[in-house]
mmCIF file of C-alpha atoms and ligand atoms in Angstrom:
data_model
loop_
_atom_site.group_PDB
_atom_site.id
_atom_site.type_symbol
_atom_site.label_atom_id
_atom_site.label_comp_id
_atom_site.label_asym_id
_atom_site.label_seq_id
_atom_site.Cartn_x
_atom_site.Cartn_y
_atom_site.Cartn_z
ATOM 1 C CA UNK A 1 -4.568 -3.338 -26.089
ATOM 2 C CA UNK A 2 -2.031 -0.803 -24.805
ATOM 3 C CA UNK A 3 1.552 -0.538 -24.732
ATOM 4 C CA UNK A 4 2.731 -0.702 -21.221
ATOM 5 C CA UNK A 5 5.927 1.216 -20.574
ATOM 6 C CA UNK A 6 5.915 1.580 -16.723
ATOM 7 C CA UNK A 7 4.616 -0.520 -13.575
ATOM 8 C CA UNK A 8 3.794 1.313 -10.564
ATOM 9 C CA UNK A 9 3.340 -0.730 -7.307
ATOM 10 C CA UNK A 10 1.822 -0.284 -4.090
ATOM 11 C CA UNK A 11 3.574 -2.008 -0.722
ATOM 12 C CA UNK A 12 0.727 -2.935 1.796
ATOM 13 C CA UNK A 13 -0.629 -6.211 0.230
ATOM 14 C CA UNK A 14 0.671 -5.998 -2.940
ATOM 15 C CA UNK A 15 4.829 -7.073 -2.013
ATOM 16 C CA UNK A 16 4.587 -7.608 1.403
ATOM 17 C CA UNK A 17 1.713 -8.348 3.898
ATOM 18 C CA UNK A 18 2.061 -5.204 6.693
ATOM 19 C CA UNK A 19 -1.361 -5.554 7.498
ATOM 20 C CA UNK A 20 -0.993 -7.267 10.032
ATOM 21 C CA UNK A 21 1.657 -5.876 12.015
ATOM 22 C CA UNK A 22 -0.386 -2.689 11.573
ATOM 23 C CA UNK A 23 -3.521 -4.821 13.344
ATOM 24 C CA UNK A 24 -1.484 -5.790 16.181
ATOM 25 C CA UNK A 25 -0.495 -2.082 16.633
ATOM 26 C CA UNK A 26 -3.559 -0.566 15.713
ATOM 27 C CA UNK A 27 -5.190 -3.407 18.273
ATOM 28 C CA UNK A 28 -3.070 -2.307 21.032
ATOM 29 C CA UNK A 29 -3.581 1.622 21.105
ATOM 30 C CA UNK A 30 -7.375 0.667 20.369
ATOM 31 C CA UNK A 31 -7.510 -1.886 23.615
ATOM 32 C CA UNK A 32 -5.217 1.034 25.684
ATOM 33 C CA UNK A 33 -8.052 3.381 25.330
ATOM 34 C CA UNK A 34 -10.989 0.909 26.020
ATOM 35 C CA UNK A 35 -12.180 -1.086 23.682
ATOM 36 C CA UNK A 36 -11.429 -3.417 21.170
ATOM 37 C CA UNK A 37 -10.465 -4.015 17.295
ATOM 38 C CA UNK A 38 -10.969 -6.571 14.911
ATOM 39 C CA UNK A 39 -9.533 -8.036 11.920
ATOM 40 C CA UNK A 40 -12.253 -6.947 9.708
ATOM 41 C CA UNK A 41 -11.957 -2.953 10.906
ATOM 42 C CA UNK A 42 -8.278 -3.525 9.946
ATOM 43 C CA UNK A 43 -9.392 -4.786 6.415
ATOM 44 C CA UNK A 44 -11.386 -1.152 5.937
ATOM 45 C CA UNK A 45 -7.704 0.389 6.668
ATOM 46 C CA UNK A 46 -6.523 -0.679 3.089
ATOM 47 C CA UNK A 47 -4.759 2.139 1.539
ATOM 48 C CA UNK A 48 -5.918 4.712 4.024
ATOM 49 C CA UNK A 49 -3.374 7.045 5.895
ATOM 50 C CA UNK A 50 -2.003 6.615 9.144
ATOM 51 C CA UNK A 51 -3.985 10.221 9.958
ATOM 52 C CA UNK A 52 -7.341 8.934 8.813
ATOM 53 C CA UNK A 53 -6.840 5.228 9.995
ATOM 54 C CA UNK A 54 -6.817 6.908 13.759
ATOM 55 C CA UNK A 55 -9.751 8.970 13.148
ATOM 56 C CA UNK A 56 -12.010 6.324 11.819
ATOM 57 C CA UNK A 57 -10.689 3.848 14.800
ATOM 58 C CA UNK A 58 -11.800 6.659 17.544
ATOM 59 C CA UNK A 59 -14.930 7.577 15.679
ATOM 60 C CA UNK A 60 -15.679 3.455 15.636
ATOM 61 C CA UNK A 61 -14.388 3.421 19.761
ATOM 62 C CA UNK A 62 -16.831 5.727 20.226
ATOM 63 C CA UNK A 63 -14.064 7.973 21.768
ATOM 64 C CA UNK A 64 -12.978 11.835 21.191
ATOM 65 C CA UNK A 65 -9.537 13.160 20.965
ATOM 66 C CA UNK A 66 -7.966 16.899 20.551
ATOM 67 C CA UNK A 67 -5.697 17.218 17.658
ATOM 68 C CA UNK A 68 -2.578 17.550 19.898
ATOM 69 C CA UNK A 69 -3.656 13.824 21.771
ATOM 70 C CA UNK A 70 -4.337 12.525 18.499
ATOM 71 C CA UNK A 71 -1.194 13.236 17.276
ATOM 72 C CA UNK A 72 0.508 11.540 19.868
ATOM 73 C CA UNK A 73 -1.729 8.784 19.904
ATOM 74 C CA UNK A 74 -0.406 8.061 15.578
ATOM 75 C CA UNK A 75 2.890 8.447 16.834
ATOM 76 C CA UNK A 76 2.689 6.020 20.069
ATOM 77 C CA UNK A 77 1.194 3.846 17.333
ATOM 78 C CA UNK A 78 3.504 4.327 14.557
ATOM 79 C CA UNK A 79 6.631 3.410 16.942
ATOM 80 C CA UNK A 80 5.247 -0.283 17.776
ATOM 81 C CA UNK A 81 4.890 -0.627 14.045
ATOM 82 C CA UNK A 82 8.092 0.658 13.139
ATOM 83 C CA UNK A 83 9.679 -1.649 15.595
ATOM 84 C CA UNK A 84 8.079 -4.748 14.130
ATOM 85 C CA UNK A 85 8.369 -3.690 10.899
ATOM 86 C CA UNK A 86 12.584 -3.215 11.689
ATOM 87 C CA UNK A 87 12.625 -6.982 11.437
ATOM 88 C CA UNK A 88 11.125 -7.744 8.054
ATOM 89 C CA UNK A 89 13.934 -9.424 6.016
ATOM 90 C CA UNK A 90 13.630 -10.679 2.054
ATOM 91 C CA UNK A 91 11.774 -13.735 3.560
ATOM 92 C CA UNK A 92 9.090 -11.227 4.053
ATOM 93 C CA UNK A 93 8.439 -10.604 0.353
ATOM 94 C CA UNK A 94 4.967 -11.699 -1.267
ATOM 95 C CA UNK A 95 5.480 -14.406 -3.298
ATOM 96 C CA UNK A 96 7.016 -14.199 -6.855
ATOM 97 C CA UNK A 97 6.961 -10.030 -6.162
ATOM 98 C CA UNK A 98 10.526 -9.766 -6.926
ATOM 99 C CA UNK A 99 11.057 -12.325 -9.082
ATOM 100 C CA UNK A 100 7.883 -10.125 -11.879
ATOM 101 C CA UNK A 101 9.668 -6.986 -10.171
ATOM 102 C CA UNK A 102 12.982 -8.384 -12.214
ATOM 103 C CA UNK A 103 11.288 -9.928 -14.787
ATOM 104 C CA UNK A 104 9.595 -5.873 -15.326
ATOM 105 C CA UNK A 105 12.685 -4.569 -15.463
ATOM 106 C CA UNK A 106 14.776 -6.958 -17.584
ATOM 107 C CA UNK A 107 12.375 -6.528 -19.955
ATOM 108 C CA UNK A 108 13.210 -2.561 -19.896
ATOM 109 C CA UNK A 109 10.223 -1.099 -18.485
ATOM 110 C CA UNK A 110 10.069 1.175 -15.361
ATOM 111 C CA UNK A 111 9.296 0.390 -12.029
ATOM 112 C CA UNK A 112 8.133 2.814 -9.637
ATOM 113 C CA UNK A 113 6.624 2.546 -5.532
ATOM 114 C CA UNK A 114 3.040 4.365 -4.844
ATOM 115 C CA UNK A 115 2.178 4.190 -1.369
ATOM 116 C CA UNK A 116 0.879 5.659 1.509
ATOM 117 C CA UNK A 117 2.917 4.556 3.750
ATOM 118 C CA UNK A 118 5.392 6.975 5.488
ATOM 119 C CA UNK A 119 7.542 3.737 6.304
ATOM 120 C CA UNK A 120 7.996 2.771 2.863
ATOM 121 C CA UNK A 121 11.617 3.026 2.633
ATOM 122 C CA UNK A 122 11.857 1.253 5.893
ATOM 123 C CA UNK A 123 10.373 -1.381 4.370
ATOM 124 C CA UNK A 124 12.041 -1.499 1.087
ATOM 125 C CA UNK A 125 15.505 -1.256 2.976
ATOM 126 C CA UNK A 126 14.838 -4.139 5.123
ATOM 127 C CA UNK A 127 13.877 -6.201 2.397
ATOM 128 C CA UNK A 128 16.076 -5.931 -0.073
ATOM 129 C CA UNK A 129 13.821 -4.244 -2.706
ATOM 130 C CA UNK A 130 15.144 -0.582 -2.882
ATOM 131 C CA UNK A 131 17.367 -1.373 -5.986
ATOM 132 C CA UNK A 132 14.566 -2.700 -8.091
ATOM 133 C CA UNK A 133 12.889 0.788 -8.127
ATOM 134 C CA UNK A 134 13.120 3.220 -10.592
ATOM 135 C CA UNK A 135 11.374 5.612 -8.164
ATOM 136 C CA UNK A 136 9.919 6.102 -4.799
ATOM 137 C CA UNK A 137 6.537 7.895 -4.153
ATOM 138 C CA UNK A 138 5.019 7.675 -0.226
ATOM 139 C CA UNK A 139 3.192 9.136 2.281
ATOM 140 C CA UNK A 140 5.858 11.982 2.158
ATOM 141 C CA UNK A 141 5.477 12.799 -1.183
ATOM 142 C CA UNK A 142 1.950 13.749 -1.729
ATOM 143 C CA UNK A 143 -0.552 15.893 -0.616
ATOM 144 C CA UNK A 144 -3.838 13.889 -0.870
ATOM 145 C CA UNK A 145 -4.556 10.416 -0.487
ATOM 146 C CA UNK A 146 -5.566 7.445 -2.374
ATOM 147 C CA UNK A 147 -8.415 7.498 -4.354
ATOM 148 C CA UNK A 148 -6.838 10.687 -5.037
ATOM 149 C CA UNK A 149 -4.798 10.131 -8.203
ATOM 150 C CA UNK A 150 -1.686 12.436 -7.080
ATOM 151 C CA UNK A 151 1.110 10.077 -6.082
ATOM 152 C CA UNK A 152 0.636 7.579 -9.015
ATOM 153 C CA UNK A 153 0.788 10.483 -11.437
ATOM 154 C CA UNK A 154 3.409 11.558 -10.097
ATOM 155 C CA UNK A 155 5.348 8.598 -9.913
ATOM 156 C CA UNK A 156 4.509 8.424 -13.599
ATOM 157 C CA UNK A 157 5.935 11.667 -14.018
ATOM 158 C CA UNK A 158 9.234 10.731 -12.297
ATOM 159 C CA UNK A 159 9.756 7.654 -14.183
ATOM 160 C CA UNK A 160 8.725 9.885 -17.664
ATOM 161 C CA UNK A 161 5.975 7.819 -18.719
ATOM 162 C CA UNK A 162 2.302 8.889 -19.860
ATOM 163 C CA UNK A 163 -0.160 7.934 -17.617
ATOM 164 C CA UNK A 164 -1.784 6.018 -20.480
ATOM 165 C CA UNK A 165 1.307 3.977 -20.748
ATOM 166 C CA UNK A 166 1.544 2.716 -16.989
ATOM 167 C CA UNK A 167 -0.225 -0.304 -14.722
ATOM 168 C CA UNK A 168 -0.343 0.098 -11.220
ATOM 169 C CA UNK A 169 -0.898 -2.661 -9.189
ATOM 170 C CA UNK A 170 -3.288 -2.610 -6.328
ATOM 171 C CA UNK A 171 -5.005 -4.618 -3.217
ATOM 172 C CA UNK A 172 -7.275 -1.783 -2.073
ATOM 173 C CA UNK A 173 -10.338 -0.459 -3.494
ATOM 174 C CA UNK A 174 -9.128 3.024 -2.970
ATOM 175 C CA UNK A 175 -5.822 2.722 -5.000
ATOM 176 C CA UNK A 176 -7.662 1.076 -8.148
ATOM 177 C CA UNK A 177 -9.704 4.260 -7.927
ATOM 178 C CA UNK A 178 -7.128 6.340 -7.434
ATOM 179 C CA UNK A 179 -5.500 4.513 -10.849
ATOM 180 C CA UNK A 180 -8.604 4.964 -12.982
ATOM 181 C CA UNK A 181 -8.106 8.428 -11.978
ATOM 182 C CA UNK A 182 -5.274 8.985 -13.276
ATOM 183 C CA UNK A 183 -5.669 7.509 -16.424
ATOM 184 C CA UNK A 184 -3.607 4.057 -15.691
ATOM 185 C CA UNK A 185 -4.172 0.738 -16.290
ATOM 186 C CA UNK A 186 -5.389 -1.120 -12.985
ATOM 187 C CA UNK A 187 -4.501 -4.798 -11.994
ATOM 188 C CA UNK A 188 -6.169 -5.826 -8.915
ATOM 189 C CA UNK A 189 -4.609 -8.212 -5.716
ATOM 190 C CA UNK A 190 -7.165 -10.062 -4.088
ATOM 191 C CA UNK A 191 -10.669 -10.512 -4.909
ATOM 192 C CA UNK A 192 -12.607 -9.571 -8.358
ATOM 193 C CA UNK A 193 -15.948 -8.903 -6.669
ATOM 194 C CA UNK A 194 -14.616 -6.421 -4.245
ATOM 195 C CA UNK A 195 -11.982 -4.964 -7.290
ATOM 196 C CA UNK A 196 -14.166 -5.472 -10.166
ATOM 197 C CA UNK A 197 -12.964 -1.707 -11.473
ATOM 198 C CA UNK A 198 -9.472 -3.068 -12.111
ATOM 199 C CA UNK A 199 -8.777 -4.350 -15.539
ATOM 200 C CA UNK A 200 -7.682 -7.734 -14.306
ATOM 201 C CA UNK A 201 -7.694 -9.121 -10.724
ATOM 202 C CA UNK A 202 -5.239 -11.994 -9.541
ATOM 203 C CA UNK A 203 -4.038 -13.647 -6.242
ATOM 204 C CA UNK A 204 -0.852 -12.368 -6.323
ATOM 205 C CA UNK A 205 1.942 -11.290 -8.461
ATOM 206 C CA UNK A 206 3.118 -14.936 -8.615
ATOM 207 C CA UNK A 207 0.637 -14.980 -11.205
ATOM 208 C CA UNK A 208 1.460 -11.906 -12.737
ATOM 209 C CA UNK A 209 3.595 -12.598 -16.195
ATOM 210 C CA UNK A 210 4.930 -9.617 -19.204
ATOM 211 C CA UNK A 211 2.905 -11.397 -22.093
ATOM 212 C CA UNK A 212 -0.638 -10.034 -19.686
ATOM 213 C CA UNK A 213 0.307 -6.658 -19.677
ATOM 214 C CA UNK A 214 0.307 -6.631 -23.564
ATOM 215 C CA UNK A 215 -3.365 -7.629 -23.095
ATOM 216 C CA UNK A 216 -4.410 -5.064 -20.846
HETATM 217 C C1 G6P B 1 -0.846 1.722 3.576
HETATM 218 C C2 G6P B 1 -1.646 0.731 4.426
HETATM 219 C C3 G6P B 1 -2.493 1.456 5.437
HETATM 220 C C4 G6P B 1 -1.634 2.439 6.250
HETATM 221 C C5 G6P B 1 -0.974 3.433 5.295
HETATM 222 C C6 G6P B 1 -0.081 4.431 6.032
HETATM 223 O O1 G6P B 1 -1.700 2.331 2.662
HETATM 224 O O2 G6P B 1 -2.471 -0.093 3.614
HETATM 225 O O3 G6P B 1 -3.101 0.515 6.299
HETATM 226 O O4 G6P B 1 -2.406 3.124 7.209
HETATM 227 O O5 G6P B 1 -0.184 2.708 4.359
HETATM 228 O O6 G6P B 1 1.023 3.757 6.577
HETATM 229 P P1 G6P B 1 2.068 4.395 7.580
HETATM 230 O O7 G6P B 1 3.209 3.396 7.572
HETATM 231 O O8 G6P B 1 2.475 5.712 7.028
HETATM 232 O O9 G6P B 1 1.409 4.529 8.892
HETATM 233 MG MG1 MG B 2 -2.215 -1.904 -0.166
#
């Protein structure tokens, strides 16, 4: 049992599916320098920067970059995504991630973003969702990455919460890592074989409700 006092989210899988629109992006800069990407490299992107997405994709192409072309080669990629992600709308919202979002806070415990993503408040603008965080932790705000523990501590830090008194909520190995790092509670998206280090693993947060975080 613990008490639960704050709920720290990730975006990418967890309230709205990106994944793919970073694919198609990812796809295109990968088939504009010869050769192709799938749908299950994409999957090994979970929770990885933008940075170290691009090197793993040209290490897998087989194909070496300077620092200066890889730079613009993150950027080139980073604008298709940014103009696909520019017309997400509320629609675009994982089911019933709002609707526990709400339910978190009406029940007067914190709510706070931890993601990698340099887009985040894109995102959150163009859904809807800004106003039902507490606080806002992405790419921009840390120094290390996922499994690194950094930004959810210091999204617990923000919201003035004890590490032992937070849940994050994750789809990617590295960010349930990166929880049980930092001393938090982990509830996993997706599937329990591949998170069996969270503390509970569901499909979504439709099936998320208050009375399981008292169990956690
Ligand atoms: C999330 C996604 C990753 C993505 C990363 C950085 O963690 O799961 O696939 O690479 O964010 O996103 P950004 O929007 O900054 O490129
Ligand atoms: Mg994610």
């Amino acid at each position: 049992m613990s008490e639960i006092k704050a709920c720290l989210f990730d975006l990418d899988g967890v309230i709205v599916d990106t994944a793919v629109y970073h694919y198609r992006a990812w796809k295109r800069l990968a088939n504009e320098l010869g050769f192709d990407f799938t749908e299950e490299d994409n999957e090994k992107l979970k929770g990885i920067s933008r940075v170290r997405s691009l090197e793993l994709i040209l290490e897998w192409g087989g194909v070496v970059k300077s620092e200066e072309e890889r730079s613009e080669l993150a950027t080139r990629k980073n604008d298709w995504y940014v103009e696909m992600v520019s017309s997400m709308e509320p629609e675009d919202i994982l089911p019933g991630a709002a609707e526990f979002l709400r339910k978190v806070k009406a029940a007067g415990l914190k709510t706070a973003l931890g993601s990698a993503s340099k887009n985040s408040g894109l995102i959150l603008e163009k859904t809807g969702l800004l106003p039902l965080f507490d606080a806002v932790l992405d790419g921009n705000s840390v120094a290390t990455s996922k499994p690194d523990p950094e930004i959810f501590l210091k999204g617990a830090e923000a919201l003035g919460v004890r590490p032992e008194n937070c849940v994050v909520f994750e789809d990617a190995v590295a960010g349930i890592d990166a929880a049980k790092a930092g001393g938090m509670k982990a509830v996993g998206i997706g599937s329990a074989q591949v998170l069996y280090k969270a503390d509970l693993v569901i499909r979504g947060l439709f099936e998320m409700s208050l009375e399981q975080l008292d169990n956690l």
